Amino acid sequence: MKNTDIEKVILSAETIRSRILEIAEEINQHYQDRVREIILITLLDGAIVFTADLIRHLSVPLRLDCIRVSSYGDSTNPETAPRILGSLKSDVRERHVLLVDDILDTGNTMQKVVSEVSAKKPASLKTCVFLNKPERRQNNFQADWSGFNIPDEFVVGYGLDYAGRYRELPYLGTLMPSIYTQTL
Ligand code: PRP
């Protein structure tokens, strides 16, 4: 049943499920017979749900690692540009790396992570995002695999939050306007 705070369901759980099967197949085909193993790095927290569903359809053996990137308010201000917090468990040098995130918005987070991981000299580096908001991009970053293009609309569910909430919803939706005016 739909959460009452949700105004409109944009992507149903079933739509998401079938697209994930397609992306997983594309990723499998890309790596099949080419690599022994990949290191899949998920960007916390938002990508947890997408990653959990995606990896269960990947046939390429993988090691899972996580990265946390600081949230930022105004991405045009270098003082608040995204920063990688902590370090990876894995040594990615000469390894095949796949970065997974929930949404490519301005592109600043992915650009930063790609640049930092590239500096560690992986054998290859690919990116996969659940959602892409092309209208919001502030650079020319493009993911190698992307689940859905969506318009510039605030969405929650399937890992994405508003003030820490709604990540657990199995679908993607927009919030009732009244939610934004409530005291949290
Ligand atoms: C969100 C999202 C992406 C990033 C995308 O992270 O998970 O990592 O923003 O935005 P960008 O393309 O404009 O850089 P957020 O900081 O909200 O943290 P979260 O993953 O914990 O929700």
mmCIF file of C-alpha atoms and ligand atoms in Angstrom:
data_model
loop_
_atom_site.group_PDB
_atom_site.id
_atom_site.type_symbol
_atom_site.label_atom_id
_atom_site.label_comp_id
_atom_site.label_asym_id
_atom_site.label_seq_id
_atom_site.Cartn_x
_atom_site.Cartn_y
_atom_site.Cartn_z
ATOM 1 C CA MET A 1 0.000 0.000 0.000
ATOM 2 C CA LYS A 2 1.172 3.524 -0.793
ATOM 3 C CA ASN A 3 2.574 5.585 2.079
ATOM 4 C CA THR A 4 0.172 8.484 2.742
ATOM 5 C CA ASP A 5 3.017 11.022 2.550
ATOM 6 C CA ILE A 6 3.560 10.074 -1.092
ATOM 7 C CA GLU A 7 1.773 12.198 -3.665
ATOM 8 C CA LYS A 8 2.630 10.230 -6.791
ATOM 9 C CA VAL A 9 4.441 6.987 -7.530
ATOM 10 C CA ILE A 10 6.946 7.656 -10.320
ATOM 11 C CA LEU A 11 8.468 4.168 -10.588
ATOM 12 C CA SER A 12 6.663 1.147 -9.198
ATOM 13 C CA ALA A 13 8.517 -1.672 -7.464
ATOM 14 C CA GLU A 14 7.815 -3.885 -10.480
ATOM 15 C CA THR A 15 9.143 -1.315 -12.970
ATOM 16 C CA ILE A 16 12.302 -0.966 -10.886
ATOM 17 C CA ARG A 17 12.707 -4.731 -10.627
ATOM 18 C CA SER A 18 12.520 -5.341 -14.344
ATOM 19 C CA ARG A 19 14.927 -2.513 -15.179
ATOM 20 C CA ILE A 20 17.429 -3.852 -12.653
ATOM 21 C CA LEU A 21 17.342 -7.208 -14.416
ATOM 22 C CA GLU A 22 18.191 -5.434 -17.689
ATOM 23 C CA ILE A 23 21.055 -3.424 -16.207
ATOM 24 C CA ALA A 24 22.459 -6.493 -14.455
ATOM 25 C CA GLU A 25 22.408 -8.346 -17.761
ATOM 26 C CA GLU A 26 24.297 -5.516 -19.477
ATOM 27 C CA ILE A 27 26.874 -5.427 -16.692
ATOM 28 C CA ASN A 28 27.234 -9.211 -16.802
ATOM 29 C CA GLN A 29 27.788 -9.105 -20.542
ATOM 30 C CA HIS A 30 30.371 -6.378 -20.207
ATOM 31 C CA TYR A 31 32.497 -8.232 -17.653
ATOM 32 C CA GLN A 32 31.797 -11.803 -18.771
ATOM 33 C CA ASP A 33 34.955 -13.678 -19.776
ATOM 34 C CA ARG A 34 36.972 -10.478 -19.380
ATOM 35 C CA VAL A 35 37.573 -10.226 -15.667
ATOM 36 C CA ARG A 36 37.939 -12.726 -12.863
ATOM 37 C CA GLU A 37 36.419 -10.424 -10.250
ATOM 38 C CA ILE A 38 35.308 -6.841 -9.755
ATOM 39 C CA ILE A 39 35.357 -4.546 -6.747
ATOM 40 C CA LEU A 40 31.929 -2.963 -6.466
ATOM 41 C CA ILE A 41 31.994 0.239 -4.444
ATOM 42 C CA THR A 42 28.652 1.539 -3.252
ATOM 43 C CA LEU A 43 28.176 5.169 -2.217
ATOM 44 C CA LEU A 44 26.475 5.290 1.179
ATOM 45 C CA ASP A 45 23.759 5.787 2.218
ATOM 46 C CA GLY A 46 21.405 6.221 -0.703
ATOM 47 C CA ALA A 47 22.748 3.446 -2.935
ATOM 48 C CA ILE A 48 22.261 0.675 -0.369
ATOM 49 C CA VAL A 49 18.880 -0.481 -1.668
ATOM 50 C CA PHE A 50 19.803 -0.359 -5.364
ATOM 51 C CA THR A 51 23.110 -2.094 -4.696
ATOM 52 C CA ALA A 52 21.484 -4.874 -2.673
ATOM 53 C CA ASP A 53 19.047 -5.638 -5.476
ATOM 54 C CA LEU A 54 21.552 -5.246 -8.301
ATOM 55 C CA ILE A 55 24.295 -7.492 -6.929
ATOM 56 C CA ARG A 56 21.898 -10.410 -6.536
ATOM 57 C CA HIS A 57 21.566 -10.462 -10.321
ATOM 58 C CA LEU A 58 25.258 -10.115 -11.140
ATOM 59 C CA SER A 59 27.062 -13.204 -12.298
ATOM 60 C CA VAL A 60 30.537 -11.657 -12.208
ATOM 61 C CA PRO A 61 32.218 -12.484 -8.889
ATOM 62 C CA LEU A 62 32.610 -9.362 -6.781
ATOM 63 C CA ARG A 63 33.934 -7.922 -3.585
ATOM 64 C CA LEU A 64 31.770 -5.247 -2.004
ATOM 65 C CA ASP A 65 33.201 -2.062 -0.594
ATOM 66 C CA CYS A 66 31.562 1.162 0.608
ATOM 67 C CA ILE A 67 32.425 4.801 0.446
ATOM 68 C CA ARG A 68 30.826 7.726 2.210
ATOM 69 C CA VAL A 69 30.867 11.156 0.672
ATOM 70 C CA SER A 70 30.113 14.243 2.726
ATOM 71 C CA SER A 71 26.823 15.914 1.942
ATOM 72 C CA TYR A 72 27.125 19.421 0.702
ATOM 73 C CA GLY A 73 24.810 22.365 0.500
ATOM 74 C CA ASP A 74 25.965 24.653 -2.249
ATOM 75 C CA SER A 75 28.036 22.600 -4.649
ATOM 76 C CA THR A 76 29.297 25.719 -6.424
ATOM 77 C CA ASN A 77 31.191 26.650 -3.283
ATOM 78 C CA PRO A 78 34.519 24.801 -3.140
ATOM 79 C CA GLU A 79 34.422 25.000 0.665
ATOM 80 C CA THR A 80 31.445 22.658 0.624
ATOM 81 C CA ALA A 81 32.349 20.526 -2.405
ATOM 82 C CA PRO A 82 31.893 16.784 -1.814
ATOM 83 C CA ARG A 83 34.643 15.130 0.207
ATOM 84 C CA ILE A 84 35.310 11.424 0.593
ATOM 85 C CA LEU A 85 35.096 10.432 4.229
ATOM 86 C CA GLY A 86 37.140 7.493 5.494
ATOM 87 C CA SER A 87 38.972 5.052 3.275
ATOM 88 C CA LEU A 88 38.227 1.965 1.218
ATOM 89 C CA LYS A 89 38.834 -1.526 2.614
ATOM 90 C CA SER A 90 40.125 -2.660 -0.755
ATOM 91 C CA ASP A 91 43.297 -1.901 -2.595
ATOM 92 C CA VAL A 92 41.855 -1.062 -6.017
ATOM 93 C CA ARG A 93 45.183 -0.853 -7.850
ATOM 94 C CA GLU A 94 45.069 -3.077 -10.961
ATOM 95 C CA ARG A 95 41.544 -4.176 -10.033
ATOM 96 C CA HIS A 96 38.315 -3.739 -11.992
ATOM 97 C CA VAL A 97 36.130 -1.250 -10.129
ATOM 98 C CA LEU A 98 32.415 -0.547 -10.498
ATOM 99 C CA LEU A 99 31.040 2.483 -8.620
ATOM 100 C CA VAL A 100 27.332 2.367 -7.784
ATOM 101 C CA ASP A 101 25.206 5.307 -6.677
ATOM 102 C CA ASP A 102 21.499 5.985 -6.341
ATOM 103 C CA ILE A 103 21.327 9.260 -8.241
ATOM 104 C CA LEU A 104 23.412 11.335 -10.591
ATOM 105 C CA ASP A 105 22.229 14.860 -9.972
ATOM 106 C CA THR A 106 24.733 17.700 -10.408
ATOM 107 C CA GLY A 107 27.330 14.992 -11.039
ATOM 108 C CA ASN A 108 29.748 16.517 -8.524
ATOM 109 C CA THR A 109 29.752 13.507 -6.188
ATOM 110 C CA MET A 110 30.505 10.959 -8.897
ATOM 111 C CA GLN A 111 33.075 13.193 -10.537
ATOM 112 C CA LYS A 112 34.899 13.539 -7.232
ATOM 113 C CA VAL A 113 34.792 9.807 -6.445
ATOM 114 C CA VAL A 114 35.860 8.851 -9.975
ATOM 115 C CA SER A 115 38.795 11.220 -9.794
ATOM 116 C CA GLU A 116 39.928 9.893 -6.389
ATOM 117 C CA VAL A 117 39.526 6.230 -7.316
ATOM 118 C CA SER A 118 41.228 6.755 -10.719
ATOM 119 C CA ALA A 119 44.246 8.160 -8.907
ATOM 120 C CA LYS A 120 44.663 4.740 -7.270
ATOM 121 C CA LYS A 121 45.237 3.214 -10.737
ATOM 122 C CA PRO A 122 42.509 0.587 -11.072
ATOM 123 C CA ALA A 123 42.658 -1.710 -14.122
ATOM 124 C CA SER A 124 39.252 -0.333 -15.165
ATOM 125 C CA LEU A 125 36.635 1.962 -13.675
ATOM 126 C CA LYS A 126 32.931 1.943 -14.555
ATOM 127 C CA THR A 127 29.927 3.666 -13.012
ATOM 128 C CA CYS A 128 26.320 2.642 -12.543
ATOM 129 C CA VAL A 129 23.502 4.804 -11.182
ATOM 130 C CA PHE A 130 19.888 4.022 -10.450
ATOM 131 C CA LEU A 131 18.614 7.475 -11.450
ATOM 132 C CA ASN A 132 19.875 10.214 -13.717
ATOM 133 C CA LYS A 133 18.678 13.832 -13.631
ATOM 134 C CA PRO A 134 20.320 15.264 -16.763
ATOM 135 C CA GLU A 135 18.768 18.725 -16.313
ATOM 136 C CA ARG A 136 20.681 19.267 -13.089
ATOM 137 C CA ARG A 137 24.149 18.358 -14.311
ATOM 138 C CA GLN A 138 26.957 20.830 -13.591
ATOM 139 C CA ASN A 139 29.613 18.927 -15.532
ATOM 140 C CA ASN A 140 29.695 16.483 -18.446
ATOM 141 C CA PHE A 141 29.780 13.347 -16.320
ATOM 142 C CA GLN A 142 27.853 10.398 -17.723
ATOM 143 C CA ALA A 143 27.385 7.031 -16.066
ATOM 144 C CA ASP A 144 28.206 3.863 -17.983
ATOM 145 C CA TRP A 145 24.921 2.336 -16.847
ATOM 146 C CA SER A 146 21.857 4.243 -15.725
ATOM 147 C CA GLY A 147 18.492 2.882 -14.635
ATOM 148 C CA PHE A 148 16.101 5.712 -15.376
ATOM 149 C CA ASN A 149 16.262 9.319 -16.555
ATOM 150 C CA ILE A 150 13.948 11.451 -14.454
ATOM 151 C CA PRO A 151 12.939 15.117 -14.620
ATOM 152 C CA ASP A 152 14.127 17.684 -12.088
ATOM 153 C CA GLU A 153 11.655 16.736 -9.386
ATOM 154 C CA PHE A 154 12.400 15.824 -5.760
ATOM 155 C CA VAL A 155 11.923 12.082 -5.328
ATOM 156 C CA VAL A 156 12.085 9.684 -2.393
ATOM 157 C CA GLY A 157 12.019 5.952 -1.848
ATOM 158 C CA TYR A 158 14.152 3.043 -3.009
ATOM 159 C CA GLY A 159 17.087 4.404 -0.989
ATOM 160 C CA LEU A 160 16.467 8.103 -1.519
ATOM 161 C CA ASP A 161 15.492 10.206 1.472
ATOM 162 C CA TYR A 162 13.949 13.440 2.575
ATOM 163 C CA ALA A 163 15.482 14.459 5.912
ATOM 164 C CA GLY A 164 16.560 10.867 6.460
ATOM 165 C CA ARG A 165 13.121 9.389 5.845
ATOM 166 C CA TYR A 166 11.411 7.266 3.172
ATOM 167 C CA ARG A 167 14.501 5.293 2.089
ATOM 168 C CA GLU A 168 12.688 2.028 2.836
ATOM 169 C CA LEU A 169 9.846 2.544 0.349
ATOM 170 C CA PRO A 170 10.035 -0.125 -2.383
ATOM 171 C CA TYR A 171 9.007 2.396 -5.071
ATOM 172 C CA LEU A 172 10.089 5.900 -6.111
ATOM 173 C CA GLY A 173 7.678 8.767 -5.602
ATOM 174 C CA THR A 174 7.147 12.441 -4.962
ATOM 175 C CA LEU A 175 6.101 13.792 -1.584
ATOM 176 C CA MET A 176 2.897 15.588 -0.702
ATOM 177 C CA PRO A 177 3.683 19.329 -0.682
ATOM 178 C CA SER A 178 2.488 19.515 2.958
ATOM 179 C CA ILE A 179 5.443 17.348 4.047
ATOM 180 C CA TYR A 180 7.886 20.122 3.184
ATOM 181 C CA THR A 181 6.084 22.613 5.398
ATOM 182 C CA GLN A 182 5.877 20.348 8.446
ATOM 183 C CA THR A 183 8.289 20.707 11.337
ATOM 184 C CA LEU A 184 10.398 17.567 11.310
HETATM 185 C C1 PRP B 1 23.040 12.137 -2.812
HETATM 186 C C2 PRP B 1 23.077 10.884 -3.667
HETATM 187 C C3 PRP B 1 24.341 11.016 -4.471
HETATM 188 C C4 PRP B 1 24.540 12.500 -4.553
HETATM 189 C C5 PRP B 1 24.191 12.949 -5.935
HETATM 190 O O1 PRP B 1 23.769 11.909 -1.661
HETATM 191 O O2 PRP B 1 23.078 9.718 -2.874
HETATM 192 O O3 PRP B 1 25.444 10.409 -3.845
HETATM 193 O O4 PRP B 1 23.663 13.124 -3.608
HETATM 194 O O5 PRP B 1 24.254 14.327 -6.050
HETATM 195 P P1 PRP B 1 25.196 15.107 -7.040
HETATM 196 O O6 PRP B 1 25.192 14.394 -8.359
HETATM 197 O O7 PRP B 1 24.533 16.451 -7.098
HETATM 198 O O8 PRP B 1 26.562 15.163 -6.444
HETATM 199 P P2 PRP B 1 23.480 12.609 -0.252
HETATM 200 O O9 PRP B 1 24.616 13.536 0.047
HETATM 201 O O10 PRP B 1 22.106 13.187 -0.233
HETATM 202 O O11 PRP B 1 23.608 11.409 0.757
HETATM 203 P P3 PRP B 1 22.814 10.020 0.890
HETATM 204 O O12 PRP B 1 23.381 9.082 -0.142
HETATM 205 O O13 PRP B 1 23.123 9.576 2.265
HETATM 206 O O14 PRP B 1 21.329 10.263 0.681
#
